[in-house]
Amino acid sequence: MQTAGFILQPSRWIDANRRRYGDVVTFRSLFDPCFVMVFDPELTKQVFRASPGRLRAGEANAVLGPVVGSRSVLLLDGAEHLRERKLLLPPFHGERMRAYERVMTEAADRAIDAWPVGEPFALLPSMRSLTLDVILRAVFGVDEGPRLEELKRRIRAMIDPTSTRIGLIALALSGGRFGAGAGQRFEDRRAAVDELIYEEIARRRDAPDLAEREDVFSMLLLARDEDGEAMTDAELRDELVTLLVAGHETTATGLAWAFELLLRRPDVVSRAREGDRAYLDAVVKETLRLKPVIAGVGRVVREEPFQLGRYEIPVGIEINPSIAAIHRRRDRYPDPREFRPERFLGDDPPDTYTWIPFGGGTRRCLGAAFASLEMAVVIRRVLERADLAPADRRPEKGIRRGITHTPKRGVRVVLPALSR
Ligand code: HEM
């Protein structure tokens, strides 16, 4: 019954259990014999602030191993995780983000120019192509041309089959080698991506302008850890694929949801068009609150049992702060199902443990500033240039796809005419 609840009506099922059992609930399903969901911001703070050796996110993310590789920052724990994270952080620092704004605006323009006029189309595929474009240019630093197109094609071929829940489960259960046929196909696609990435690493190490380049890839090539060591080619490959997998589908889904919510609220659209940056940021925040792309994060208890409020959680159990359920708390967000960017503009905006679309603590999303900026820039550009309208009368429902919570029909819209 619990498995059915999670598959058929996850939010209603989770909320019903929260009402019945409180803010810490143990679940069992066919996919996981025991995990503990957390619905309270104060307890979530305890989880995010716990020592990373005792609550391990890398172990909880193991399902992504076959794609991102064993040296990925997503999969590591403890000192190894900290080393990778420190190497990756500088290029994602808030200040650096401004350099990417132009790349983001241009990618938005290319996407808008490709939209059909006068007939319904789904925004999500267009947003996927846009965010992949942005990652390949801003993170990989690959420009226009056949190399960019070929890399895009191979990446989509590798990611697509794993973007369904079944695909991910099959991958996880088989440690990446599910059944001879499908496993081999996946291996071949991964090898096809790796070939281009290793080629690019070799080419870039020799680039005369390496020190002046502003893309993340070039900065990672020059980064040194505390012992003065650079990243190896294999480490670089895993981190580049990690940034791609973590940053592409997630941001595209966030953007698709933003338009689903916005286009049904002409009052919010008019205000966003006035150009106030703080309001635009509030639109992004409220989108990620109401439609968090990732519903929850995981930490596995190690070393000794973990005291969580009144409960002692045994070693080996996964604790899941529920992003989606915390974002629906009536006491923190009055009328939680309403789309109200103003929530983030008052004197008392939601705190770091009440608004958690990017997780938290030493594992908080490395691309949070990047993704928030990209969403704001793309929304601004689309509102400037296009007068989109929803194609369907009824608001779109969400479904779980892989690890993301996605609009079921991909947000169908119509573009009557381009304004610019
Ligand atoms: C709207 C878009 C995005 C959402 C909703 C999102 C969400 C998340 C969440 C929930 C986590 C796990 C945090 C935790 O366990 O506490 C995470 C981790 C991560 N994200 Fe994002 N993300 C987004 C975009 C990006 C982008 C654009 C990048 C990079 C280009 C990125 C890179 C990462 C990395 C590297 C991690 C692992 C951090 C670590 O384990 O130390 N994400 N993200």
Short mmCIF file of C-alpha atoms and ligand atoms in Angstrom, two decimals:
data_model
loop_
_atom_site.label_atom_id
_atom_site.label_comp_id
_atom_site.label_asym_id
_atom_site.label_seq_id
_atom_site.Cartn_x
_atom_site.Cartn_y
_atom_site.Cartn_z
CA MET A 1 0.00 0.00 0.00
CA GLN A 2 2.86 2.39 0.79
CA THR A 3 4.46 1.70 -2.60
CA ALA A 4 1.10 2.43 -4.28
CA GLY A 5 0.78 5.66 -2.28
CA PHE A 6 4.19 6.89 -3.43
CA ILE A 7 3.54 5.98 -7.06
CA LEU A 8 -0.08 7.06 -7.47
CA GLN A 9 -0.62 10.08 -5.24
CA PRO A 10 2.71 10.99 -3.65
CA SER A 11 1.83 14.40 -2.24
CA ARG A 12 -1.56 13.38 -0.85
CA TRP A 13 -0.08 10.20 0.57
CA ILE A 14 2.80 12.02 2.24
CA ASP A 15 0.59 14.82 3.62
CA ALA A 16 -1.92 12.28 5.01
CA ASN A 17 0.91 10.52 6.87
CA ARG A 18 2.26 13.79 8.16
CA ARG A 19 -1.17 14.69 9.56
CA ARG A 20 -1.49 11.27 11.16
CA TYR A 21 2.03 10.67 12.52
CA GLY A 22 3.71 14.07 12.78
CA ASP A 23 6.94 15.53 11.42
CA VAL A 24 9.10 12.40 11.41
CA VAL A 25 7.63 9.35 9.68
CA THR A 26 9.13 5.94 8.88
CA PHE A 27 8.08 4.47 5.53
CA ARG A 28 8.61 1.15 3.80
CA SER A 29 8.12 0.49 0.12
CA LEU A 30 9.02 -2.18 -2.39
CA PHE A 31 11.93 0.00 -3.50
CA ASP A 32 13.26 0.76 -0.04
CA PRO A 33 12.72 -1.38 3.07
CA CYS A 34 12.96 1.56 5.48
CA PHE A 35 13.48 5.31 5.27
CA VAL A 36 12.57 8.23 7.49
CA MET A 37 10.93 11.34 6.04
CA VAL A 38 11.29 14.69 7.81
CA PHE A 39 8.72 17.49 7.42
CA ASP A 40 9.89 20.04 9.95
CA PRO A 41 12.34 22.90 9.17
CA GLU A 42 13.99 22.76 12.62
CA LEU A 43 14.69 19.03 12.28
CA THR A 44 15.85 19.57 8.70
CA LYS A 45 18.35 22.07 10.10
CA GLN A 46 19.71 19.32 12.38
CA VAL A 47 20.08 17.03 9.38
CA PHE A 48 21.79 19.63 7.18
CA ARG A 49 24.12 20.71 9.97
CA ALA A 50 25.15 17.21 11.12
CA SER A 51 28.72 16.12 10.59
CA PRO A 52 29.03 14.89 6.98
CA GLY A 53 30.71 11.67 8.17
CA ARG A 54 27.63 10.70 10.16
CA LEU A 55 24.96 11.64 7.61
CA ARG A 56 26.13 10.68 4.14
CA ALA A 57 24.64 12.15 0.99
CA GLY A 58 27.07 10.42 -1.36
CA GLU A 59 25.80 7.04 -0.31
CA ALA A 60 22.20 8.21 -0.74
CA ASN A 61 23.01 9.40 -4.29
CA ALA A 62 24.58 6.06 -5.31
CA VAL A 63 21.81 5.46 -7.86
CA LEU A 64 23.46 8.07 -10.14
CA GLY A 65 26.80 6.23 -10.15
CA PRO A 66 26.59 4.58 -13.57
CA VAL A 67 26.15 7.94 -15.28
CA VAL A 68 28.21 10.39 -13.25
CA GLY A 69 31.08 8.08 -12.29
CA SER A 70 32.61 7.09 -8.99
CA ARG A 71 34.69 10.27 -8.51
CA SER A 72 31.69 12.57 -8.86
CA VAL A 73 31.15 15.13 -6.08
CA LEU A 74 27.57 13.78 -5.87
CA LEU A 75 28.76 10.30 -4.88
CA LEU A 76 31.67 11.01 -2.55
CA ASP A 77 31.49 11.50 1.21
CA GLY A 78 33.77 12.87 3.93
CA ALA A 79 37.23 14.28 3.10
CA GLU A 80 37.10 13.16 -0.55
CA HIS A 81 33.81 15.00 -1.06
CA LEU A 82 35.15 18.13 0.59
CA ARG A 83 38.22 18.17 -1.68
CA GLU A 84 36.12 17.93 -4.87
CA ARG A 85 33.62 20.47 -3.60
CA LYS A 86 36.35 23.00 -2.85
CA LEU A 87 37.78 22.56 -6.35
CA LEU A 88 34.35 23.03 -7.93
CA LEU A 89 33.05 25.93 -5.83
CA PRO A 90 35.01 28.97 -7.13
CA PRO A 91 33.58 29.00 -10.68
CA PHE A 92 30.06 28.84 -9.21
CA HIS A 93 30.52 31.70 -6.81
CA GLY A 94 27.74 34.33 -7.03
CA GLU A 95 30.03 37.09 -8.34
CA ARG A 96 31.31 35.01 -11.22
CA MET A 97 27.79 34.39 -12.46
CA ARG A 98 27.55 37.74 -14.23
CA ALA A 99 29.94 36.48 -16.89
CA TYR A 100 27.32 33.90 -17.91
CA GLU A 101 24.39 36.27 -18.25
CA ARG A 102 25.09 37.00 -21.91
CA VAL A 103 25.38 33.29 -22.79
CA MET A 104 22.03 32.74 -21.08
CA THR A 105 20.25 35.58 -22.88
CA GLU A 106 21.59 34.43 -26.26
CA ALA A 107 20.47 30.87 -25.59
CA ALA A 108 17.01 32.19 -24.72
CA ASP A 109 16.91 34.13 -28.01
CA ARG A 110 17.83 31.04 -30.03
CA ALA A 111 15.10 29.04 -28.29
CA ILE A 112 12.47 31.76 -28.84
CA ASP A 113 13.42 32.12 -32.52
CA ALA A 114 12.76 28.40 -33.03
CA TRP A 115 9.19 28.47 -31.61
CA PRO A 116 6.33 27.93 -34.05
CA VAL A 117 3.82 30.79 -34.34
CA GLY A 118 0.09 30.14 -33.98
CA GLU A 119 0.18 26.44 -33.08
CA PRO A 120 0.47 24.72 -29.69
CA PHE A 121 3.85 23.35 -28.67
CA ALA A 122 5.42 21.99 -25.48
CA LEU A 123 7.88 24.27 -23.71
CA LEU A 124 9.81 21.61 -21.81
CA PRO A 125 11.74 20.19 -24.81
CA SER A 126 12.64 23.73 -25.85
CA MET A 127 13.84 24.51 -22.31
CA ARG A 128 15.90 21.29 -22.29
CA SER A 129 17.66 22.30 -25.44
CA LEU A 130 18.17 25.82 -24.04
CA THR A 131 19.70 24.67 -20.73
CA LEU A 132 21.94 22.15 -22.49
CA ASP A 133 23.11 24.97 -24.76
CA VAL A 134 23.90 27.10 -21.69
CA ILE A 135 25.81 24.31 -19.90
CA LEU A 136 27.86 23.43 -22.97
CA ARG A 137 28.85 27.05 -23.51
CA ALA A 138 29.17 28.37 -19.93
CA VAL A 139 30.41 25.19 -18.24
CA PHE A 140 32.18 23.29 -21.03
CA GLY A 141 33.18 26.42 -22.96
CA VAL A 142 32.40 24.78 -26.30
CA ASP A 143 31.29 27.26 -28.96
CA GLU A 144 29.17 27.02 -32.09
CA GLY A 145 29.99 24.38 -34.66
CA PRO A 146 29.95 20.66 -35.36
CA ARG A 147 31.74 19.76 -32.08
CA LEU A 148 29.01 21.42 -30.03
CA GLU A 149 26.24 19.74 -32.04
CA GLU A 150 27.88 16.31 -31.83
CA LEU A 151 28.43 16.62 -28.08
CA LYS A 152 24.77 17.64 -27.64
CA ARG A 153 23.56 14.68 -29.66
CA ARG A 154 25.65 12.15 -27.76
CA ILE A 155 24.74 13.60 -24.37
CA ARG A 156 21.02 13.40 -25.07
CA ALA A 157 21.42 9.81 -26.27
CA MET A 158 23.16 8.92 -23.00
CA ILE A 159 20.77 10.70 -20.66
CA ASP A 160 17.39 10.01 -22.26
CA PRO A 161 17.00 6.29 -21.52
CA THR A 162 17.89 6.90 -17.89
CA SER A 163 15.44 9.73 -17.40
CA THR A 164 12.54 7.45 -16.56
CA ARG A 165 11.99 6.05 -13.11
CA ILE A 166 12.18 2.50 -14.45
CA GLY A 167 15.41 3.25 -16.26
CA LEU A 168 17.00 4.61 -13.10
CA ILE A 169 15.82 1.71 -10.99
CA ALA A 170 17.10 -0.80 -13.51
CA LEU A 171 20.44 0.98 -13.55
CA ALA A 172 20.60 1.06 -9.77
CA LEU A 173 19.66 -2.57 -9.27
CA SER A 174 22.26 -3.77 -11.71
CA GLY A 175 25.01 -1.36 -10.73
CA GLY A 176 24.89 -0.03 -14.29
CA ARG A 177 24.94 -3.39 -16.02
CA PHE A 178 21.22 -4.18 -16.34
CA GLY A 179 20.65 -7.08 -18.74
CA ALA A 180 23.18 -7.66 -21.50
CA GLY A 181 21.33 -5.68 -24.21
CA ALA A 182 20.22 -2.51 -22.46
CA GLY A 183 23.38 -2.44 -20.32
CA GLN A 184 25.61 -2.66 -23.35
CA ARG A 185 23.67 0.06 -25.15
CA PHE A 186 24.09 2.36 -22.17
CA GLU A 187 27.82 1.55 -21.93
CA ASP A 188 28.24 2.36 -25.63
CA ARG A 189 26.48 5.70 -25.27
CA ARG A 190 28.50 6.61 -22.23
CA ALA A 191 31.71 5.66 -24.06
CA ALA A 192 30.63 7.89 -26.98
CA VAL A 193 30.26 10.89 -24.63
CA ASP A 194 33.49 10.10 -22.78
CA GLU A 195 35.44 9.95 -26.04
CA LEU A 196 34.50 13.56 -26.85
CA ILE A 197 35.07 14.74 -23.29
CA TYR A 198 38.56 13.22 -23.07
CA GLU A 199 39.36 14.72 -26.48
CA GLU A 200 38.20 18.10 -25.22
CA ILE A 201 40.29 17.74 -22.03
CA ALA A 202 43.43 17.04 -24.07
CA ARG A 203 42.72 19.92 -26.46
CA ARG A 204 41.99 22.32 -23.61
CA ARG A 205 45.10 21.46 -21.56
CA ASP A 206 47.11 22.76 -24.53
CA ALA A 207 44.97 25.84 -25.20
CA PRO A 208 47.17 28.98 -25.19
CA ASP A 209 44.35 31.12 -23.72
CA LEU A 210 43.49 28.72 -20.88
CA ALA A 211 44.16 31.23 -18.10
CA GLU A 212 41.91 33.89 -19.65
CA ARG A 213 38.96 31.66 -20.42
CA GLU A 214 35.81 32.16 -18.33
CA ASP A 215 34.16 28.75 -18.67
CA VAL A 216 33.98 26.39 -15.68
CA PHE A 217 35.91 23.63 -17.48
CA SER A 218 38.99 25.84 -18.01
CA MET A 219 38.87 27.01 -14.39
CA LEU A 220 38.73 23.41 -13.20
CA LEU A 221 41.79 22.55 -15.30
CA LEU A 222 43.72 25.26 -13.46
CA ALA A 223 42.28 24.55 -9.98
CA ARG A 224 44.61 23.11 -7.33
CA ASP A 225 43.69 21.43 -4.04
CA GLU A 226 45.32 22.17 -0.66
CA ASP A 227 48.28 19.92 -1.55
CA GLY A 228 48.77 21.76 -4.84
CA GLU A 229 47.39 18.82 -6.86
CA ALA A 230 45.37 19.33 -10.04
CA MET A 231 42.36 17.22 -11.01
CA THR A 232 43.14 14.09 -13.04
CA ASP A 233 41.50 13.54 -16.45
CA ALA A 234 39.23 10.88 -14.96
CA GLU A 235 38.15 13.20 -12.13
CA LEU A 236 37.50 15.99 -14.60
CA ARG A 237 35.37 13.71 -16.76
CA ASP A 238 33.23 12.68 -13.78
CA GLU A 239 32.75 16.26 -12.57
CA LEU A 240 31.90 17.58 -16.02
CA VAL A 241 29.29 14.86 -16.52
CA THR A 242 28.00 15.56 -13.00
CA LEU A 243 27.49 19.25 -13.75
CA LEU A 244 25.73 18.31 -16.93
CA VAL A 245 23.42 15.74 -15.38
CA ALA A 246 22.75 17.83 -12.26
CA GLY A 247 22.26 21.12 -14.07
CA HIS A 248 20.52 20.43 -17.35
CA GLU A 249 17.19 18.65 -16.83
CA THR A 250 16.68 20.29 -13.41
CA THR A 251 16.91 23.87 -14.67
CA ALA A 252 14.82 23.08 -17.77
CA THR A 253 12.09 21.62 -15.57
CA GLY A 254 12.21 24.61 -13.21
CA LEU A 255 11.78 26.93 -16.20
CA ALA A 256 8.90 24.95 -17.67
CA TRP A 257 7.10 25.11 -14.31
CA ALA A 258 7.78 28.84 -14.06
CA PHE A 259 5.91 29.43 -17.33
CA GLU A 260 3.10 27.06 -16.37
CA LEU A 261 2.53 29.13 -13.22
CA LEU A 262 3.17 32.55 -14.76
CA LEU A 263 1.01 32.24 -17.85
CA ARG A 264 -2.04 31.55 -15.71
CA ARG A 265 -1.45 34.75 -13.73
CA PRO A 266 -1.51 37.84 -16.00
CA ASP A 267 -1.14 40.08 -12.92
CA VAL A 268 2.20 38.45 -12.04
CA VAL A 269 3.33 38.63 -15.68
CA SER A 270 2.61 42.39 -15.83
CA ARG A 271 4.52 43.00 -12.66
CA ALA A 272 7.46 40.86 -13.80
CA ARG A 273 7.54 42.85 -17.06
CA GLU A 274 8.14 46.08 -15.13
CA GLY A 275 11.75 44.95 -14.84
CA ASP A 276 12.21 44.92 -11.06
CA ARG A 277 14.99 42.40 -10.47
CA ALA A 278 13.89 41.62 -6.89
CA TYR A 279 10.41 40.72 -8.13
CA LEU A 280 11.83 38.47 -10.85
CA ASP A 281 13.97 36.69 -8.26
CA ALA A 282 10.85 36.25 -6.11
CA VAL A 283 9.07 34.66 -9.10
CA VAL A 284 11.95 32.17 -9.42
CA LYS A 285 11.90 31.41 -5.69
CA GLU A 286 8.13 30.97 -5.55
CA THR A 287 8.25 28.65 -8.59
CA LEU A 288 10.85 26.45 -6.91
CA ARG A 289 8.79 26.50 -3.70
CA LEU A 290 5.49 25.50 -5.25
CA LYS A 291 6.96 23.14 -7.86
CA PRO A 292 10.28 21.94 -6.43
CA VAL A 293 12.04 20.04 -9.19
CA ILE A 294 13.55 17.55 -6.74
CA ALA A 295 11.08 16.42 -4.09
CA GLY A 296 13.55 15.45 -1.37
CA VAL A 297 17.18 14.80 -0.48
CA GLY A 298 18.76 11.82 1.28
CA ARG A 299 21.35 11.22 4.00
CA VAL A 300 22.37 7.74 5.21
CA VAL A 301 23.17 7.39 8.94
CA ARG A 302 26.70 6.02 9.63
CA GLU A 303 29.12 5.59 12.56
CA GLU A 304 26.46 5.72 15.34
CA PRO A 305 22.67 6.22 15.66
CA PHE A 306 21.52 9.77 14.91
CA GLN A 307 19.38 11.70 17.40
CA LEU A 308 16.69 13.50 15.42
CA GLY A 309 14.44 15.43 17.80
CA ARG A 310 12.78 12.78 19.97
CA TYR A 311 13.84 9.90 17.74
CA GLU A 312 16.98 7.83 17.49
CA ILE A 313 17.61 6.80 13.88
CA PRO A 314 19.69 3.62 13.58
CA VAL A 315 22.86 3.26 11.51
CA GLY A 316 22.17 2.33 7.87
CA ILE A 317 18.80 4.10 7.63
CA GLU A 318 18.27 6.91 5.11
CA ILE A 319 16.81 10.19 6.37
CA ASN A 320 14.89 12.20 3.76
CA PRO A 321 14.05 15.84 4.43
CA SER A 322 10.98 16.26 2.20
CA ILE A 323 11.48 19.43 0.17
CA ALA A 324 7.99 19.25 -1.34
CA ALA A 325 6.14 18.66 1.95
CA ILE A 326 8.09 21.37 3.82
CA HIS A 327 7.24 23.80 1.01
CA ARG A 328 3.54 22.96 1.50
CA ARG A 329 3.46 23.70 5.25
CA ARG A 330 0.50 25.95 5.98
CA ASP A 331 2.14 27.43 9.08
CA ARG A 332 5.09 28.69 7.00
CA TYR A 333 3.29 29.36 3.71
CA PRO A 334 -0.35 30.50 4.14
CA ASP A 335 -2.51 29.14 1.25
CA PRO A 336 0.40 26.97 0.19
CA ARG A 337 -1.11 25.97 -3.19
CA GLU A 338 -1.27 29.63 -4.31
CA PHE A 339 1.48 31.10 -6.51
CA ARG A 340 2.52 34.27 -4.63
CA PRO A 341 5.97 35.69 -5.37
CA GLU A 342 5.27 38.39 -2.72
CA ARG A 343 6.04 35.81 -0.03
CA PHE A 344 9.72 36.41 -0.73
CA LEU A 345 9.57 40.20 -0.75
CA GLY A 346 8.35 41.07 2.76
CA ASP A 347 10.42 41.75 5.90
CA ASP A 348 10.22 38.14 7.00
CA PRO A 349 10.94 35.91 3.96
CA PRO A 350 11.19 32.11 4.43
CA ASP A 351 14.50 31.04 6.02
CA THR A 352 17.19 28.62 4.75
CA TYR A 353 15.49 25.59 6.27
CA THR A 354 11.94 26.43 5.16
CA TRP A 355 12.84 27.14 1.51
CA ILE A 356 15.09 24.25 0.44
CA PRO A 357 14.75 23.50 -3.30
CA PHE A 358 18.55 23.19 -3.46
CA GLY A 359 18.98 21.03 -0.33
CA GLY A 360 21.37 22.31 2.31
CA GLY A 361 24.50 22.19 4.45
CA THR A 362 27.79 21.03 2.95
CA ARG A 363 25.84 19.29 0.18
CA ARG A 364 23.75 22.26 -0.94
CA CYS A 365 23.44 22.44 -4.72
CA LEU A 366 26.64 23.84 -6.22
CA GLY A 367 24.70 25.31 -9.11
CA ALA A 368 22.03 27.12 -7.04
CA ALA A 369 23.20 30.63 -8.00
CA PHE A 370 23.77 29.56 -11.60
CA ALA A 371 20.31 27.96 -11.94
CA SER A 372 18.52 30.86 -10.23
CA LEU A 373 20.23 33.36 -12.51
CA GLU A 374 19.50 31.29 -15.60
CA MET A 375 15.83 31.05 -14.68
CA ALA A 376 15.57 34.80 -14.04
CA VAL A 377 17.39 35.71 -17.28
CA VAL A 378 15.31 33.36 -19.45
CA ILE A 379 12.00 34.42 -17.90
CA ARG A 380 12.88 38.09 -18.40
CA ARG A 381 13.87 37.54 -22.04
CA VAL A 382 10.77 35.49 -22.87
CA LEU A 383 8.45 38.06 -21.27
CA GLU A 384 10.23 40.81 -23.21
CA ARG A 385 9.91 39.11 -26.56
CA ALA A 386 6.87 36.85 -26.50
CA ASP A 387 3.26 36.86 -25.41
CA LEU A 388 2.80 33.18 -24.68
CA ALA A 389 -0.61 31.82 -23.69
CA PRO A 390 -1.44 28.44 -22.13
CA ALA A 391 -2.74 26.01 -24.79
CA ASP A 392 -4.93 24.11 -22.33
CA ARG A 393 -7.51 25.43 -19.95
CA ARG A 394 -6.61 23.17 -17.05
CA PRO A 395 -3.38 23.65 -15.10
CA GLU A 396 -0.82 20.97 -15.70
CA LYS A 397 -0.26 18.08 -13.30
CA GLY A 398 3.17 16.87 -12.29
CA ILE A 399 4.67 13.41 -12.68
CA ARG A 400 7.89 11.92 -11.44
CA ARG A 401 10.47 11.39 -14.18
CA GLY A 402 13.78 9.97 -13.01
CA ILE A 403 14.62 12.07 -10.00
CA THR A 404 12.73 15.15 -11.18
CA HIS A 405 9.12 16.26 -10.73
CA THR A 406 8.04 17.23 -14.24
CA PRO A 407 4.93 18.79 -15.85
CA LYS A 408 3.04 15.88 -17.39
CA ARG A 409 2.39 17.35 -20.85
CA GLY A 410 5.54 19.47 -20.92
CA VAL A 411 3.65 22.81 -20.50
CA ARG A 412 1.77 23.30 -23.76
CA VAL A 413 1.61 26.91 -24.94
CA VAL A 414 0.69 29.00 -27.98
CA LEU A 415 2.62 31.93 -29.37
CA PRO A 416 0.22 34.24 -31.27
CA ALA A 417 3.07 36.36 -32.71
CA LEU A 418 6.57 37.45 -31.71
CA SER A 419 6.63 40.98 -30.33
CA ARG A 420 10.36 41.47 -31.07
C1 HEM B 1 16.58 24.50 -10.75
C2 HEM B 1 17.70 23.82 -10.90
C3 HEM B 1 18.34 22.93 -9.86
C4 HEM B 1 17.78 22.31 -8.77
C5 HEM B 1 16.32 22.35 -8.31
C6 HEM B 1 18.85 21.59 -8.09
C7 HEM B 1 18.70 20.87 -6.94
C8 HEM B 1 19.71 20.18 -6.28
C9 HEM B 1 19.53 19.42 -5.06
C10 HEM B 1 18.22 19.25 -4.30
C11 HEM B 1 20.74 18.89 -4.74
C12 HEM B 1 21.05 17.99 -3.52
C13 HEM B 1 21.38 18.86 -2.32
C14 HEM B 1 21.49 18.13 -1.00
O1 HEM B 1 21.70 16.90 -0.98
O2 HEM B 1 21.36 18.79 0.05
C15 HEM B 1 21.69 19.33 -5.73
C16 HEM B 1 23.04 19.01 -5.74
C17 HEM B 1 23.92 19.40 -6.70
N1 HEM B 1 23.66 20.21 -7.80
FE1 HEM B 1 21.86 21.07 -8.24
N2 HEM B 1 20.03 21.78 -8.79
C18 HEM B 1 19.76 22.59 -9.87
C19 HEM B 1 20.68 23.05 -10.81
C20 HEM B 1 22.01 22.76 -10.80
C21 HEM B 1 22.98 23.29 -11.75
C22 HEM B 1 22.67 24.31 -12.84
C23 HEM B 1 24.19 22.72 -11.43
C24 HEM B 1 25.55 22.92 -12.09
C25 HEM B 1 25.76 23.42 -13.26
C26 HEM B 1 23.98 21.84 -10.29
C27 HEM B 1 24.97 21.10 -9.69
C28 HEM B 1 24.81 20.36 -8.52
C29 HEM B 1 25.89 19.60 -7.89
C30 HEM B 1 27.32 19.48 -8.38
C31 HEM B 1 25.33 19.00 -6.74
C32 HEM B 1 26.06 18.11 -5.72
C33 HEM B 1 26.56 18.93 -4.56
C34 HEM B 1 27.29 18.09 -3.48
O3 HEM B 1 26.97 16.91 -3.34
O4 HEM B 1 28.17 18.65 -2.79
N3 HEM B 1 22.66 21.89 -9.94
N4 HEM B 1 21.04 20.12 -6.66
#
